[in-house]
PDB file of C-alpha atoms and ligand atoms in Angstrom:
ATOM      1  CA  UNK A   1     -14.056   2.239  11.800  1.00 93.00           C
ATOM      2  CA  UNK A   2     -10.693   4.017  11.507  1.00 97.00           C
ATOM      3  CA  UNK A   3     -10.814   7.721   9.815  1.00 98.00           C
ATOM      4  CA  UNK A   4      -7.705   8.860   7.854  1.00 98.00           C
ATOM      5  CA  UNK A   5      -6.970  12.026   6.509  1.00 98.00           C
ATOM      6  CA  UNK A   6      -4.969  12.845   3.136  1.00 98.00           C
ATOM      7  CA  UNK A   7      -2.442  15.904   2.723  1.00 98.00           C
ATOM      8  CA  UNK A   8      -1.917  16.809  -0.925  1.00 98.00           C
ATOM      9  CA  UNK A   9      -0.500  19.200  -3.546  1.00 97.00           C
ATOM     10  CA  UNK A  10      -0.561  17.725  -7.042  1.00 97.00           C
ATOM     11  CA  UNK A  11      -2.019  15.644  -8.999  1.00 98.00           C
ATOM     12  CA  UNK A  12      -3.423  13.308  -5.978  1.00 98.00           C
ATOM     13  CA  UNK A  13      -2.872   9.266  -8.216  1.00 98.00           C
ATOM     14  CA  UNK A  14      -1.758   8.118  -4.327  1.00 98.00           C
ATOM     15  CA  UNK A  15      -4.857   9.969  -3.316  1.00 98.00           C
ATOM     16  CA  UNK A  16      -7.140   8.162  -5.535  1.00 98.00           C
ATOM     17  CA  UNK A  17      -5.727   4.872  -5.266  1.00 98.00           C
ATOM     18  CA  UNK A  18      -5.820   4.887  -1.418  1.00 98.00           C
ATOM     19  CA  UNK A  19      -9.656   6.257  -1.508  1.00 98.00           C
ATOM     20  CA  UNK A  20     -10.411   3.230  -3.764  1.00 97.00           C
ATOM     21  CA  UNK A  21      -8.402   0.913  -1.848  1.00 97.00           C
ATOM     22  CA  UNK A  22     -10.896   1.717   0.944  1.00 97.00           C
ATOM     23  CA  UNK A  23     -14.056   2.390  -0.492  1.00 94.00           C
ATOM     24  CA  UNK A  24     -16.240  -0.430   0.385  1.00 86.00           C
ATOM     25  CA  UNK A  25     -17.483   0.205   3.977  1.00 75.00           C
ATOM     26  CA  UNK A  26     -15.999  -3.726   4.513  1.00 80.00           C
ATOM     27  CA  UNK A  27     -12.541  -1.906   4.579  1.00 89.00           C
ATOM     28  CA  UNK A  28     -13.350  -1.170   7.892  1.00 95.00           C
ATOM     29  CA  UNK A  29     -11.231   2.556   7.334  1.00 97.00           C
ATOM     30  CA  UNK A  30     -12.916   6.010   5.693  1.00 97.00           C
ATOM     31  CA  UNK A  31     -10.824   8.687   4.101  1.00 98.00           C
ATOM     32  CA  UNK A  32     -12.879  11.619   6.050  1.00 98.00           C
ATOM     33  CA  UNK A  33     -10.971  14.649   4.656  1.00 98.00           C
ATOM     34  CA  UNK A  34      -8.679  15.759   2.198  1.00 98.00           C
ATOM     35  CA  UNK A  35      -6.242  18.586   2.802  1.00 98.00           C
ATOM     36  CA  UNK A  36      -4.381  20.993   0.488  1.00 98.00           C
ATOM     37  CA  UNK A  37      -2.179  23.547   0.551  1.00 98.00           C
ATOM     38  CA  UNK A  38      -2.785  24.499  -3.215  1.00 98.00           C
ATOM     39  CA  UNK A  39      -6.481  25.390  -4.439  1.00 98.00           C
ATOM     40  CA  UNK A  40      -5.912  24.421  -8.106  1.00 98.00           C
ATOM     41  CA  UNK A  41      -4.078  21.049  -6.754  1.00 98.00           C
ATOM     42  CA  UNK A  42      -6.083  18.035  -8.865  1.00 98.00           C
ATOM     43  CA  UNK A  43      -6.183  16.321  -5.903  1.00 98.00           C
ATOM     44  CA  UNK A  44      -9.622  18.414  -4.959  1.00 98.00           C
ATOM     45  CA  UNK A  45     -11.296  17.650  -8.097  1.00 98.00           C
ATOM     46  CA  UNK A  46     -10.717  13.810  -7.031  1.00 98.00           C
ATOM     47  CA  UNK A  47     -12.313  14.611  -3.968  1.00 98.00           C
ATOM     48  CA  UNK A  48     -15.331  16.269  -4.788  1.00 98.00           C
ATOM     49  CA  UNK A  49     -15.674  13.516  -7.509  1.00 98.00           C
ATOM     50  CA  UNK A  50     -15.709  10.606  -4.588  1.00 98.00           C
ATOM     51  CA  UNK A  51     -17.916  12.979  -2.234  1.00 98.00           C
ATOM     52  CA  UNK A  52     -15.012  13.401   0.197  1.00 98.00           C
ATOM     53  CA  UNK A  53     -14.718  16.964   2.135  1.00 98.00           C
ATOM     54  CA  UNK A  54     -12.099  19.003   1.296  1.00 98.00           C
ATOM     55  CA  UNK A  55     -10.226  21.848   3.004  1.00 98.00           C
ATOM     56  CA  UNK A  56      -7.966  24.118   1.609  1.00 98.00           C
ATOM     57  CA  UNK A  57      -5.351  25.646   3.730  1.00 98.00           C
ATOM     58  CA  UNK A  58      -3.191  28.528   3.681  1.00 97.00           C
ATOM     59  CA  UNK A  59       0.216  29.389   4.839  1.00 98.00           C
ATOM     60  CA  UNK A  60      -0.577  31.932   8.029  1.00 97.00           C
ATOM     61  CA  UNK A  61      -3.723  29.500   9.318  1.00 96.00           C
ATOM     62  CA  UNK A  62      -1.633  26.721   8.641  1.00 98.00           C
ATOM     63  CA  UNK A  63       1.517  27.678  10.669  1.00 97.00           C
ATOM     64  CA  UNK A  64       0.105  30.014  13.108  1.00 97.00           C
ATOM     65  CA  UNK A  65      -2.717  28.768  14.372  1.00 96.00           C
ATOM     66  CA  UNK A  66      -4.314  25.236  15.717  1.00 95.00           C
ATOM     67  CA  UNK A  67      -7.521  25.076  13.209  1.00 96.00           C
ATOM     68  CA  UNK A  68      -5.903  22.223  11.299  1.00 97.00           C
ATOM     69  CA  UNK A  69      -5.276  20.314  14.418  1.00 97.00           C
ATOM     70  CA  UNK A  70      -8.607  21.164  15.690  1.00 97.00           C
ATOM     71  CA  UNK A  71     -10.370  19.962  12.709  1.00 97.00           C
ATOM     72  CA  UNK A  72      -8.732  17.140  12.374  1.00 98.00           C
ATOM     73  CA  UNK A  73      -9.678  16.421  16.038  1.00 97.00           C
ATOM     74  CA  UNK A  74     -13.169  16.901  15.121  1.00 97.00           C
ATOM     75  CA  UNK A  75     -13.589  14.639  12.269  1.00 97.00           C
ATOM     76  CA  UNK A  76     -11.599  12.014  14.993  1.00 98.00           C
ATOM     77  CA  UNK A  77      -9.025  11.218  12.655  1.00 98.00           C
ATOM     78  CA  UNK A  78      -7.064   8.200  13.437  1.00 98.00           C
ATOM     79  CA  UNK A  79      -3.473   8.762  10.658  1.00 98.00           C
ATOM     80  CA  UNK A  80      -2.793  11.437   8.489  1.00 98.00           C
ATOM     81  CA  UNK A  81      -1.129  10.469   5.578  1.00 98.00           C
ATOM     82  CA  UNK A  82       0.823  12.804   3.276  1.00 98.00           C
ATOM     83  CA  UNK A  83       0.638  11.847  -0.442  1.00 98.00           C
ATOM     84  CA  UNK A  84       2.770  14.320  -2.313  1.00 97.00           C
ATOM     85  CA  UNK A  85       2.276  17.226   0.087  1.00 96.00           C
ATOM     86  CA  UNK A  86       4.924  20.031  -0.605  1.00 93.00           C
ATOM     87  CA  UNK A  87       4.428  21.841   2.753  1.00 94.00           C
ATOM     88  CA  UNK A  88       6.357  21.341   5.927  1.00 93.00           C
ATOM     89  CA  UNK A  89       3.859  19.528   8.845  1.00 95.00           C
ATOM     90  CA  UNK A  90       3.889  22.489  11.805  1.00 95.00           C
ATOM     91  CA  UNK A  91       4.655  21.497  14.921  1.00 94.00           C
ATOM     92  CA  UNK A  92       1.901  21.782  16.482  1.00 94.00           C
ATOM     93  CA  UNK A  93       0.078  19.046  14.400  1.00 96.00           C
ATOM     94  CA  UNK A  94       3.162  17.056  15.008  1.00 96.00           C
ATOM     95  CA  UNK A  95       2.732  17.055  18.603  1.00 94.00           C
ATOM     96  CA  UNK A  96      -1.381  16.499  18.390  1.00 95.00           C
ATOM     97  CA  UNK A  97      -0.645  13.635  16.550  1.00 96.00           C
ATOM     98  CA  UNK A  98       2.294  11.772  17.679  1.00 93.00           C
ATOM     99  CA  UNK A  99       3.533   8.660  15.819  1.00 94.00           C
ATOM    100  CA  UNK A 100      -0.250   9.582  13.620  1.00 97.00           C
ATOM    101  CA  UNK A 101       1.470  11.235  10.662  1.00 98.00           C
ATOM    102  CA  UNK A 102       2.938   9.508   7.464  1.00 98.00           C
ATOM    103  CA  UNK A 103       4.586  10.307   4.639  1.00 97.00           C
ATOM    104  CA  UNK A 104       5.464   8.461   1.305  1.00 97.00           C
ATOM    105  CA  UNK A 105       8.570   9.899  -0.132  1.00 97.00           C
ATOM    106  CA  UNK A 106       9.873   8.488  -3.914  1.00 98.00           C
ATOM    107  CA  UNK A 107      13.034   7.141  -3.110  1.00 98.00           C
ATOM    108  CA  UNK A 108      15.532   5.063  -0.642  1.00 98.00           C
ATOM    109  CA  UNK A 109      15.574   7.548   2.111  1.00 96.00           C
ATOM    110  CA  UNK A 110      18.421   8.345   3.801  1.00 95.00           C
ATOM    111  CA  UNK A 111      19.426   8.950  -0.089  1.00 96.00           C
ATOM    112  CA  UNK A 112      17.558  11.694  -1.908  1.00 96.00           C
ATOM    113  CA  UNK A 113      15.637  13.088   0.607  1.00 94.00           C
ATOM    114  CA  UNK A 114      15.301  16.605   2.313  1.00 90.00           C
ATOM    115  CA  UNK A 115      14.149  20.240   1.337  1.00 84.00           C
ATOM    116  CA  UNK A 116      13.411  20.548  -2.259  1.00 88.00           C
ATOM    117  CA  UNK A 117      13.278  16.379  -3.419  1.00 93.00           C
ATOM    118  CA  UNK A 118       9.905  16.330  -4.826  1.00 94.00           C
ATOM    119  CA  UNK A 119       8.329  14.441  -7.372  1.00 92.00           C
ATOM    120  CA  UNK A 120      10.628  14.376 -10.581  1.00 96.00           C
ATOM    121  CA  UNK A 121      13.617  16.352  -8.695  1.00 97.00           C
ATOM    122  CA  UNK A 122      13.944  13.216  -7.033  1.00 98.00           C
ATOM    123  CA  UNK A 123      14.240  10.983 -10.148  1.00 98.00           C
ATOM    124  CA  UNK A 124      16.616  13.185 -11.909  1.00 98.00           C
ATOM    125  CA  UNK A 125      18.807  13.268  -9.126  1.00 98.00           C
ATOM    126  CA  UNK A 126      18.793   9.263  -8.741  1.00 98.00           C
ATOM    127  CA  UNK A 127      19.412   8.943 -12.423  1.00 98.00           C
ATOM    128  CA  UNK A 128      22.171  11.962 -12.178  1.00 98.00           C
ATOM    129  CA  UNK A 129      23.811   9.249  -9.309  1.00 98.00           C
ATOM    130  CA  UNK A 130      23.842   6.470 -12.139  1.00 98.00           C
ATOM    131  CA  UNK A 131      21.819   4.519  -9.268  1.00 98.00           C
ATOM    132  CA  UNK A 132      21.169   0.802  -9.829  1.00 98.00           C
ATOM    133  CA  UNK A 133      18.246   0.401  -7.687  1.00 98.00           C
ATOM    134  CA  UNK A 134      15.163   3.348  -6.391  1.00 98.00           C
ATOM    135  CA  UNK A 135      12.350   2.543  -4.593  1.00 98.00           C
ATOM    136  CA  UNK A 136       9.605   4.149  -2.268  1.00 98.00           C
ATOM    137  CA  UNK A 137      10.143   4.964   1.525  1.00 98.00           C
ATOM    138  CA  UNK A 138       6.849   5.032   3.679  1.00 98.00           C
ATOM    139  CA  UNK A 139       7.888   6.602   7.353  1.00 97.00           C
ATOM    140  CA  UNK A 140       6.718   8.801  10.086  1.00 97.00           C
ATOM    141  CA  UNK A 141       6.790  12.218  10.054  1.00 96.00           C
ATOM    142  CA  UNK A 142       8.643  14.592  12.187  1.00 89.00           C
ATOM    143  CA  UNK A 143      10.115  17.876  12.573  1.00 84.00           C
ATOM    144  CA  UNK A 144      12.768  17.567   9.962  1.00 79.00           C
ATOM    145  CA  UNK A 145      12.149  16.575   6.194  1.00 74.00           C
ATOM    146  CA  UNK A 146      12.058  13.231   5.232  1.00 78.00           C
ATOM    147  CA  UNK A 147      13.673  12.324   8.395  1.00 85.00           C
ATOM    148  CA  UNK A 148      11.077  10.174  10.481  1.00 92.00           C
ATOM    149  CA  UNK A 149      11.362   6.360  11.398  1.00 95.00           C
ATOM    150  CA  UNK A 150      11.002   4.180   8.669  1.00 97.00           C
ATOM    151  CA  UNK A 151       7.737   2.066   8.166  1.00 97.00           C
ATOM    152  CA  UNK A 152       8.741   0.193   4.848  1.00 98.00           C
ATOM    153  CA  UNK A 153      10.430   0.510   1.801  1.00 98.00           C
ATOM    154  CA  UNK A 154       9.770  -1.603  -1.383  1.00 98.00           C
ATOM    155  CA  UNK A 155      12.504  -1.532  -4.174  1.00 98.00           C
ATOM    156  CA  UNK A 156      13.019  -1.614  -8.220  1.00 98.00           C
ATOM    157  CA  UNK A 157      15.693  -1.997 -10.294  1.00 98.00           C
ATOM    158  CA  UNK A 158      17.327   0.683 -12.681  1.00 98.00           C
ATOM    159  CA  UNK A 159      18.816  -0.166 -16.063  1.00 98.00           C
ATOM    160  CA  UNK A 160      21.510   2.433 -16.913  1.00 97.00           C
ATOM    161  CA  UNK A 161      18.738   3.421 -20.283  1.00 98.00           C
ATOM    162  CA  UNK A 162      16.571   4.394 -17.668  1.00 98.00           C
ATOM    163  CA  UNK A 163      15.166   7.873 -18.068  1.00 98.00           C
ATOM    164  CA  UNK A 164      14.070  10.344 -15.018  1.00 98.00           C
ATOM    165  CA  UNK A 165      10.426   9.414 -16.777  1.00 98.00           C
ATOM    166  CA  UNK A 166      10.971   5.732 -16.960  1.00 98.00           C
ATOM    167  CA  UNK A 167      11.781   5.740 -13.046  1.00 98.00           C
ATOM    168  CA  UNK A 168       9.009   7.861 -12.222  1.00 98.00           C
ATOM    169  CA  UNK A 169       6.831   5.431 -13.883  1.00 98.00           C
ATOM    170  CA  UNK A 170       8.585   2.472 -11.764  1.00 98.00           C
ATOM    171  CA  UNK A 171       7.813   4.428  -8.898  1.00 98.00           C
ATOM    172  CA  UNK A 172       4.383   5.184  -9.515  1.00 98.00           C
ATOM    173  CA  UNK A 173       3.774   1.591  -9.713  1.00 98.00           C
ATOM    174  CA  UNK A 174       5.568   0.650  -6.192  1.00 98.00           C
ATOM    175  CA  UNK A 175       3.415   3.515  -5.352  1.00 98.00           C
ATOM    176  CA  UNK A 176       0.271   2.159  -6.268  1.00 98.00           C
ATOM    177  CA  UNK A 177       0.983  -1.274  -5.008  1.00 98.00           C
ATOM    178  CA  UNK A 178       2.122  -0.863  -1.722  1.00 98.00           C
ATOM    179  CA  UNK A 179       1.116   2.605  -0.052  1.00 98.00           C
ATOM    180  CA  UNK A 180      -2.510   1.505   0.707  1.00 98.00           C
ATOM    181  CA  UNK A 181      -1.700  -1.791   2.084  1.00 97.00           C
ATOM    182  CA  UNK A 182       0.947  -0.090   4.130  1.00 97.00           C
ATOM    183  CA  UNK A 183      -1.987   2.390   5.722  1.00 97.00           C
ATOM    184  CA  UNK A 184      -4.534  -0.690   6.304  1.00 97.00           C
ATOM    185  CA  UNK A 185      -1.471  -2.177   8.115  1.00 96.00           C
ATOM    186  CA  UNK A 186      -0.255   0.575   9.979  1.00 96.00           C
ATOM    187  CA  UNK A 187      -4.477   1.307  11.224  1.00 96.00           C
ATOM    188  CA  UNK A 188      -4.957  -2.674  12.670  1.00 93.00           C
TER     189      UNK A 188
HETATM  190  C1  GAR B 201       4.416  10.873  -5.315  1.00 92.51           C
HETATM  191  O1  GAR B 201       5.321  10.246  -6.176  1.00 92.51           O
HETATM  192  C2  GAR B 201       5.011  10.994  -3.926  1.00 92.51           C
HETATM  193  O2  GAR B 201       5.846   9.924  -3.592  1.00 92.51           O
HETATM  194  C3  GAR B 201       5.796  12.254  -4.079  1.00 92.51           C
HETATM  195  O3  GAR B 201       4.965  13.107  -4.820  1.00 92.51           O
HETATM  196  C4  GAR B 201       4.202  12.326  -5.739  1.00 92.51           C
HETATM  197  C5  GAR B 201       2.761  12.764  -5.659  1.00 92.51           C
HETATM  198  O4  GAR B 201       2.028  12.253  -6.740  1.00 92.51           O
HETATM  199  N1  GAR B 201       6.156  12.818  -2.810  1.00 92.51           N
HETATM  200  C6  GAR B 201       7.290  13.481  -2.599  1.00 92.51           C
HETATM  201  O5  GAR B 201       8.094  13.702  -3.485  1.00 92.51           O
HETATM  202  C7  GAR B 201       7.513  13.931  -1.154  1.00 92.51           C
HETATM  203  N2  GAR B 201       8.817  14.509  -0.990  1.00 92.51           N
HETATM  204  P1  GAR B 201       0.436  12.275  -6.717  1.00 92.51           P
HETATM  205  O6  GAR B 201      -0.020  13.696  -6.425  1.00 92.51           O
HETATM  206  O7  GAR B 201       0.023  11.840  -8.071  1.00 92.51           O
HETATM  207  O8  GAR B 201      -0.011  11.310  -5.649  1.00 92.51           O
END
């Protein structure tokens, strides 16, 4: 059995789909923990609803201290994935989990990543660049934003109508198709 552990913010749909992705036992992997930075983040609802733990972290335990890491340690977690998780990852998780950390970020990365491309900033800016094509980026995390090694990207196309809402939907569906089956990869 391979344990995986979820960072998130908002809303939590990659959440949710990955948790039902690998529900049955047959999977062979367990999401063991959700973590979030925000307390009101829908993401916790979701977990309490599937009977997964939750923690809720805040800034000063997060960045000065090792509790995450040491939790995380405890509950043997094989990848952390970050779905929608605003926060930076500390460095110290980064180095107790090298090449163990993954993030999904809503666009082509190199383009439109970095501080402050989240969630629909991200599709405004794309439409803003009269883009023809967006897509999602799944890579590794380390010290710098969006910046990791790539793990796979998966791409649509974007008629010139298109609407920041119309590619977020075109993302969400990439999203939902491809970031679980990217994890199950990534664990065998
Ligand atoms: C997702 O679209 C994810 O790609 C994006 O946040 C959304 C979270 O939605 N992540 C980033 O923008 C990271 N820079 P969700 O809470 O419904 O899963």
């Amino acid at each position: 059995m391979k344990n995986i552990a979820i960072f998130a913010s908002g809303d939590g749909s990659n959440a949710q789909n990955i948790i039902d992705f690998f529900k049955s036992s047959y999977s062979g992997v367990e999401v063991r923990l959700i973590i979030s930075n925000n307390p009101m983040a829908n993401v916790l609802n979701r977990a309490k609803k599937a009977g997964i733990p939750s923690l809720i972290v805040d800034r000063n335990t997060f960045y000065n201290s090792s509790q995450t890491a040491e939790r995380l340690m405890a509950e043997n977690i094989d990848l952390i994935v970050l779905a929608g998780f605003l926060w930076k990852v500390p460095e110290n998780l980064i180095k107790s989990f090298p090449d163990k950390i993954i993030n999904i970020h809503p666009a082509l990365l190199p383009k439109f990543g970095g501080k402050g491309m989240f969630g629909m900033n991200v599709h405004k800016a794309v439409v803003e660049a009269k883009e023809k094509q967006s897509g999602i980026s799944i890579h590794f995390v380390n010290e710098d934003y969006d910046e990791g090694r790539l793990i796979s990207q998966h791409t649509c196309e974007i008629a010139e109508s298109d609407t920041p809402e119309i590619v977020a939907g075109k993302i969400h569906q990439l999203e939902m198709d491809y970031f679980p089956k990217a994890i199950f990869d990534l664990l065998n």
